[in-house]
Short mmCIF file of C-alpha atoms in Angstrom, two decimals:
data_model
loop_
_atom_site.label_atom_id
_atom_site.label_comp_id
_atom_site.label_asym_id
_atom_site.label_seq_id
_atom_site.Cartn_x
_atom_site.Cartn_y
_atom_site.Cartn_z
CA UNK A 1 102.54 102.27 97.61
CA UNK A 2 105.92 100.25 98.24
CA UNK A 3 108.44 102.33 100.16
CA UNK A 4 111.83 101.14 100.26
CA UNK A 5 115.08 102.51 102.18
CA UNK A 6 115.96 106.08 101.86
CA UNK A 7 119.40 105.19 100.63
CA UNK A 8 117.54 103.43 97.48
CA UNK A 9 114.94 106.00 96.67
CA UNK A 10 114.94 109.27 95.01
CA UNK A 11 111.38 110.57 93.95
CA UNK A 12 110.07 113.32 92.01
CA UNK A 13 106.40 113.08 92.93
CA UNK A 14 104.82 114.29 96.29
CA UNK A 15 104.34 111.20 98.61
CA UNK A 16 100.98 110.27 100.15
CA UNK A 17 101.48 108.43 103.29
CA UNK A 18 98.30 106.22 103.79
CA UNK A 19 97.77 105.74 107.40
CA UNK A 20 94.91 103.36 109.16
CA UNK A 21 94.60 101.78 112.42
CA UNK A 22 95.14 98.59 110.29
CA UNK A 23 98.70 99.43 109.88
CA UNK A 24 98.91 100.74 113.34
CA UNK A 25 97.84 98.00 115.50
CA UNK A 26 99.66 95.61 113.05
CA UNK A 27 102.76 97.07 113.87
CA UNK A 28 102.31 97.25 117.73
CA UNK A 29 101.56 93.33 117.75
CA UNK A 30 103.26 92.01 114.79
CA UNK A 31 100.28 91.40 112.57
CA UNK A 32 99.78 92.37 109.08
CA UNK A 33 96.30 93.37 107.32
CA UNK A 34 97.41 91.96 103.98
CA UNK A 35 99.16 88.66 103.71
CA UNK A 36 101.77 88.51 100.82
CA UNK A 37 104.45 86.04 99.93
CA UNK A 38 107.33 86.11 102.34
CA UNK A 39 109.46 87.77 99.83
CA UNK A 40 107.62 90.79 99.34
CA UNK A 41 107.69 93.73 101.82
CA UNK A 42 104.87 96.12 102.37
CA UNK A 43 105.10 99.16 104.54
CA UNK A 44 102.23 101.24 105.28
CA UNK A 45 103.18 103.95 108.24
CA UNK A 46 100.91 104.77 111.15
CA UNK A 47 100.44 108.47 111.50
CA UNK A 48 100.45 111.06 113.90
CA UNK A 49 97.91 111.81 116.77
CA UNK A 50 96.25 114.47 115.11
CA UNK A 51 92.63 113.96 114.15
CA UNK A 52 91.83 114.23 110.41
CA UNK A 53 90.04 117.32 109.72
CA UNK A 54 87.03 117.52 107.20
CA UNK A 55 88.56 118.12 103.95
CA UNK A 56 87.17 121.51 102.28
CA UNK A 57 84.74 121.29 99.58
CA UNK A 58 87.67 122.06 97.05
CA UNK A 59 89.82 119.19 98.47
CA UNK A 60 91.32 116.72 96.12
CA UNK A 61 88.73 113.42 95.80
CA UNK A 62 91.51 111.16 97.34
CA UNK A 63 91.62 113.13 100.40
CA UNK A 64 87.71 113.19 100.62
CA UNK A 65 87.48 109.44 100.22
CA UNK A 66 90.48 108.68 102.77
CA UNK A 67 88.84 111.05 105.26
CA UNK A 68 85.52 109.44 104.80
CA UNK A 69 87.23 105.85 105.18
CA UNK A 70 88.88 106.92 108.61
CA UNK A 71 85.54 107.90 109.66
CA UNK A 72 83.87 104.77 108.66
CA UNK A 73 86.54 102.71 110.42
CA UNK A 74 86.08 104.62 113.67
CA UNK A 75 82.46 104.14 113.48
CA UNK A 76 83.03 100.15 112.90
CA UNK A 77 85.46 99.79 115.65
CA UNK A 78 83.32 101.83 117.99
CA UNK A 79 80.45 99.45 117.19
CA UNK A 80 82.79 96.57 117.81
CA UNK A 81 83.73 97.90 121.09
CA UNK A 82 87.20 99.45 120.43
CA UNK A 83 88.06 102.95 119.98
CA UNK A 84 89.62 104.58 117.12
CA UNK A 85 91.31 107.64 116.06
CA UNK A 86 91.49 108.82 112.68
CA UNK A 87 94.88 109.39 111.28
CA UNK A 88 96.14 112.15 108.75
CA UNK A 89 96.80 110.92 105.22
CA UNK A 90 100.31 112.83 105.18
CA UNK A 91 101.54 113.22 108.76
CA UNK A 92 104.66 115.36 107.13
CA UNK A 93 103.12 117.17 104.30
CA UNK A 94 106.57 118.48 103.36
CA UNK A 95 108.01 115.29 102.78
CA UNK A 96 108.75 114.68 99.18
CA UNK A 97 110.55 111.66 97.20
CA UNK A 98 112.37 111.40 94.17
CA UNK A 99 112.54 107.91 92.64
CA UNK A 100 115.14 109.16 89.82
CA UNK A 101 116.91 112.02 90.73
CA UNK A 102 116.24 115.03 93.29
CA UNK A 103 115.76 117.79 90.65
CA UNK A 104 114.21 120.56 92.88
CA UNK A 105 116.82 123.01 93.74
CA UNK A 106 114.76 124.98 96.46
CA UNK A 107 113.69 121.85 98.29
CA UNK A 108 117.37 120.53 98.39
CA UNK A 109 118.31 123.79 99.89
CA UNK A 110 115.82 123.74 102.58
CA UNK A 111 115.72 119.72 103.22
CA UNK A 112 118.71 118.42 101.65
CA UNK A 113 117.45 114.63 101.02
CA UNK A 114 114.85 114.73 103.46
CA UNK A 115 116.31 112.59 106.24
CA UNK A 116 115.09 115.25 108.99
CA UNK A 117 111.51 115.00 107.47
CA UNK A 118 111.59 111.39 107.40
CA UNK A 119 112.71 111.58 111.14
CA UNK A 120 109.61 113.68 111.59
CA UNK A 121 107.64 110.62 109.98
CA UNK A 122 108.99 108.00 112.16
CA UNK A 123 108.50 110.34 115.39
CA UNK A 124 104.90 110.68 114.26
CA UNK A 125 104.33 106.64 113.60
CA UNK A 126 105.92 106.40 117.27
CA UNK A 127 103.34 108.64 118.45
CA UNK A 128 100.37 107.15 116.95
CA UNK A 129 97.67 106.92 119.32
CA UNK A 130 95.87 103.85 117.86
CA UNK A 131 99.20 101.91 118.29
CA UNK A 132 99.64 103.09 121.93
CA UNK A 133 95.91 102.03 122.41
CA UNK A 134 96.44 98.76 121.38
CA UNK A 135 99.71 98.18 123.35
CA UNK A 136 97.95 99.40 126.48
CA UNK A 137 95.13 96.83 126.31
CA UNK A 138 95.43 93.48 128.03
CA UNK A 139 96.83 90.86 125.57
CA UNK A 140 93.82 89.14 124.66
CA UNK A 141 91.73 92.52 124.16
CA UNK A 142 94.56 93.73 121.97
CA UNK A 143 94.31 90.72 119.84
CA UNK A 144 90.68 90.99 119.45
CA UNK A 145 91.20 94.72 118.43
CA UNK A 146 93.44 93.28 115.65
CA UNK A 147 90.94 91.07 114.52
CA UNK A 148 88.27 93.86 114.42
CA UNK A 149 90.30 95.98 112.22
CA UNK A 150 91.95 93.17 110.14
CA UNK A 151 89.80 90.25 110.38
CA UNK A 152 91.39 86.79 109.26
CA UNK A 153 93.29 86.78 105.75
CA UNK A 154 92.96 82.99 105.98
CA UNK A 155 89.12 82.93 105.88
CA UNK A 156 87.53 81.07 103.09
CA UNK A 157 86.00 84.27 101.57
CA UNK A 158 89.15 86.45 101.95
CA UNK A 159 89.70 89.04 99.35
CA UNK A 160 92.42 88.29 96.80
CA UNK A 161 94.75 90.10 94.32
CA UNK A 162 97.15 88.70 92.31
CA UNK A 163 100.10 91.33 91.73
CA UNK A 164 101.70 92.19 88.57
CA UNK A 165 105.11 91.71 89.77
CA UNK A 166 104.10 88.25 91.42
CA UNK A 167 102.67 87.03 94.54
CA UNK A 168 99.20 87.20 95.78
CA UNK A 169 97.51 89.34 98.63
CA UNK A 170 94.81 88.43 100.91
CA UNK A 171 92.75 90.38 103.17
CA UNK A 172 89.77 89.46 105.35
CA UNK A 173 86.46 90.49 103.70
CA UNK A 174 84.75 91.04 107.28
CA UNK A 175 87.07 93.51 108.92
CA UNK A 176 86.57 97.05 109.81
CA UNK A 177 88.85 98.17 107.20
CA UNK A 178 86.83 96.33 104.69
CA UNK A 179 83.43 97.13 105.95
CA UNK A 180 84.58 100.81 105.55
CA UNK A 181 85.72 100.32 101.95
CA UNK A 182 82.39 98.03 101.12
CA UNK A 183 80.35 100.97 102.29
CA UNK A 184 82.11 103.56 100.17
CA UNK A 185 82.92 101.49 96.93
CA UNK A 186 79.85 98.90 97.21
CA UNK A 187 82.03 96.31 95.05
CA UNK A 188 84.55 95.13 97.59
CA UNK A 189 86.18 92.32 95.88
CA UNK A 190 86.64 94.59 92.92
CA UNK A 191 88.06 97.22 94.69
CA UNK A 192 90.41 95.27 96.59
CA UNK A 193 91.81 93.79 93.44
CA UNK A 194 91.99 97.12 91.40
CA UNK A 195 93.50 98.86 94.04
CA UNK A 196 96.33 96.33 94.91
CA UNK A 197 97.07 95.85 91.03
CA UNK A 198 97.28 99.74 90.45
CA UNK A 199 99.28 100.11 93.24
CA UNK A 200 101.78 97.85 92.53
CA UNK A 201 102.42 99.40 89.11
CA UNK A 202 104.16 102.33 90.85
CA UNK A 203 107.25 100.00 91.63
CA UNK A 204 107.08 98.38 88.12
CA UNK A 205 107.11 101.62 86.47
CA UNK A 206 110.15 103.18 88.51
CA UNK A 207 112.16 99.94 87.81
CA UNK A 208 111.34 100.24 83.97
CA UNK A 209 112.58 103.73 83.89
CA UNK A 210 115.68 102.87 86.01
CA UNK A 211 116.34 100.13 83.44
CA UNK A 212 115.81 102.12 80.38
CA UNK A 213 118.90 102.79 78.31
CA UNK A 214 117.88 106.48 78.00
CA UNK A 215 117.80 106.87 81.39
CA UNK A 216 121.17 105.52 81.65
CA UNK A 217 122.44 108.08 78.94
CA UNK A 218 121.08 110.63 81.17
CA UNK A 219 122.88 109.46 84.33
CA UNK A 220 126.28 109.42 82.40
CA UNK A 221 125.75 113.25 81.85
CA UNK A 222 124.61 113.95 85.34
CA UNK A 223 127.82 112.00 86.70
CA UNK A 224 130.07 114.25 84.60
CA UNK A 225 128.36 117.49 85.78
CA UNK A 226 128.78 116.20 89.34
CA UNK A 227 132.39 115.36 88.97
CA UNK A 228 132.91 118.59 87.73
CA UNK A 229 131.51 120.22 90.81
CA UNK A 230 133.88 117.98 93.14
CA UNK A 231 131.41 114.99 93.82
CA UNK A 232 132.65 111.49 92.48
CA UNK A 233 129.37 109.65 92.49
CA UNK A 234 127.92 107.04 90.09
CA UNK A 235 124.27 107.91 90.16
CA UNK A 236 121.84 109.58 92.32
CA UNK A 237 121.30 106.49 94.45
CA UNK A 238 125.23 106.37 95.32
CA UNK A 239 125.02 110.14 96.05
CA UNK A 240 122.25 109.58 98.63
CA UNK A 241 123.55 106.58 99.94
CA UNK A 242 126.53 108.42 101.06
CA UNK A 243 124.65 110.74 103.30
CA UNK A 244 124.74 109.61 106.96
CA UNK A 245 121.45 109.28 108.69
CA UNK A 246 120.27 112.56 110.33
CA UNK A 247 121.19 112.75 114.05
CA UNK A 248 119.32 116.18 114.48
CA UNK A 249 116.13 117.94 113.37
CA UNK A 250 117.82 119.60 110.39
CA UNK A 251 119.97 118.38 107.34
CA UNK A 252 123.89 118.98 107.73
CA UNK A 253 125.49 121.46 105.50
CA UNK A 254 127.31 118.62 103.61
CA UNK A 255 124.05 116.93 102.93
CA UNK A 256 122.84 120.36 101.56
CA UNK A 257 125.63 120.89 99.31
CA UNK A 258 125.44 117.38 97.70
CA UNK A 259 121.80 117.51 97.34
CA UNK A 260 121.85 121.16 96.00
CA UNK A 261 124.67 119.70 93.44
CA UNK A 262 122.54 116.69 92.29
CA UNK A 263 119.40 118.94 91.69
CA UNK A 264 121.42 121.65 89.82
CA UNK A 265 123.15 118.98 87.89
CA UNK A 266 119.84 117.38 86.92
CA UNK A 267 118.52 120.76 85.60
CA UNK A 268 121.70 121.53 83.69
CA UNK A 269 121.89 118.10 82.12
CA UNK A 270 118.18 117.49 81.62
CA UNK A 271 118.26 114.38 83.49
CA UNK A 272 115.19 115.54 85.53
CA UNK A 273 112.79 116.40 82.41
CA UNK A 274 114.20 113.01 80.92
CA UNK A 275 113.30 111.00 84.05
CA UNK A 276 109.53 112.57 84.14
CA UNK A 277 109.34 112.02 80.47
CA UNK A 278 110.38 108.35 80.60
CA UNK A 279 108.24 107.88 83.88
CA UNK A 280 105.05 109.07 82.08
CA UNK A 281 105.92 106.97 79.01
CA UNK A 282 106.13 104.04 81.21
CA UNK A 283 103.25 104.76 83.32
CA UNK A 284 101.14 104.95 79.95
CA UNK A 285 102.41 101.55 78.81
CA UNK A 286 101.40 99.84 82.10
CA UNK A 287 98.22 101.66 82.34
CA UNK A 288 97.41 100.12 78.88
CA UNK A 289 98.43 96.76 79.84
CA UNK A 290 96.32 96.88 83.02
CA UNK A 291 93.49 99.02 81.45
CA UNK A 292 90.69 96.66 82.91
CA UNK A 293 91.93 97.31 86.55
CA UNK A 294 92.95 100.96 85.72
CA UNK A 295 89.32 101.62 84.55
CA UNK A 296 87.80 99.95 87.29
CA UNK A 297 89.55 101.67 89.84
CA UNK A 298 88.50 104.83 88.11
CA UNK A 299 84.99 103.95 87.79
CA UNK A 300 84.77 102.85 91.77
CA UNK A 301 86.49 105.96 93.09
CA UNK A 302 84.13 108.39 90.79
CA UNK A 303 80.97 106.44 92.30
CA UNK A 304 82.33 106.68 95.90
CA UNK A 305 82.97 110.36 96.05
CA UNK A 306 79.27 111.32 96.69
CA UNK A 307 79.01 108.88 99.29
CA UNK A 308 82.27 109.78 100.86
CA UNK A 309 81.11 113.40 100.96
CA UNK A 310 77.82 112.50 102.73
CA UNK A 311 79.90 110.43 105.33
CA UNK A 312 82.00 113.39 106.33
CA UNK A 313 78.87 115.66 106.09
CA UNK A 314 77.24 113.43 108.74
CA UNK A 315 80.27 113.56 111.00
#
């Protein structure tokens, strides 16, 4: 998932923050597990020090596959002479994002725009044991740990994925991350291409909704509602841009008031439901356009689930 500045984002769906040693050690030493064109930005936050618990039997399939991948990376790193601590998929479960307009009044009353929750996420990232482990290793040893988890994306048989938005991502096919995914999904090149392409569709979808004239009509009605409530803002992004970064562990009264006004007006004017309808419409259009990759990802995920459960059962 591409992540943009808090000032520029407003998301209605819950965020899953994937975290793995690839990101932790890359962040510690300035390396990147996937190589993209210089104009692109990809951030995969590291997570907190807590170990990933084995998901219950009724856990979502994505949670099961993620936890199994963590175990397989841990085992691979151990075989290569390094330590690895599995990290949670969602270090701050309460954190949600709204890409179009904040339309959950109860969330707004409790968290405002979620700045304090994002602060908690940054703290969790800073406390990640894998990043700390690499930083504390001698330089040559730390570089070896990075190679173990990431490999060399410049190798001749590196994985490749051409993104719908443009550019090509590359990743080593010999890293522990790749080894773990190969064990789960078998067709590693196909899995890599399918996931990178389909993950990239989220940003395209949001861009299409924001550019949709129907969304612009909804924003005009929302703007009138906000002005009637005493908030002269052009759009939801402008509202959030006016809120200072949190200096403490909770939202300020001013942030709460503005966020509640945004959510209330989103309900009164129908902007929230409109945004969700447009999101679903553009999601469907993109899924049809990239049907091959979407279908392939679903097929590989379904086939990997029994293997993931077996990995977790074996510990």
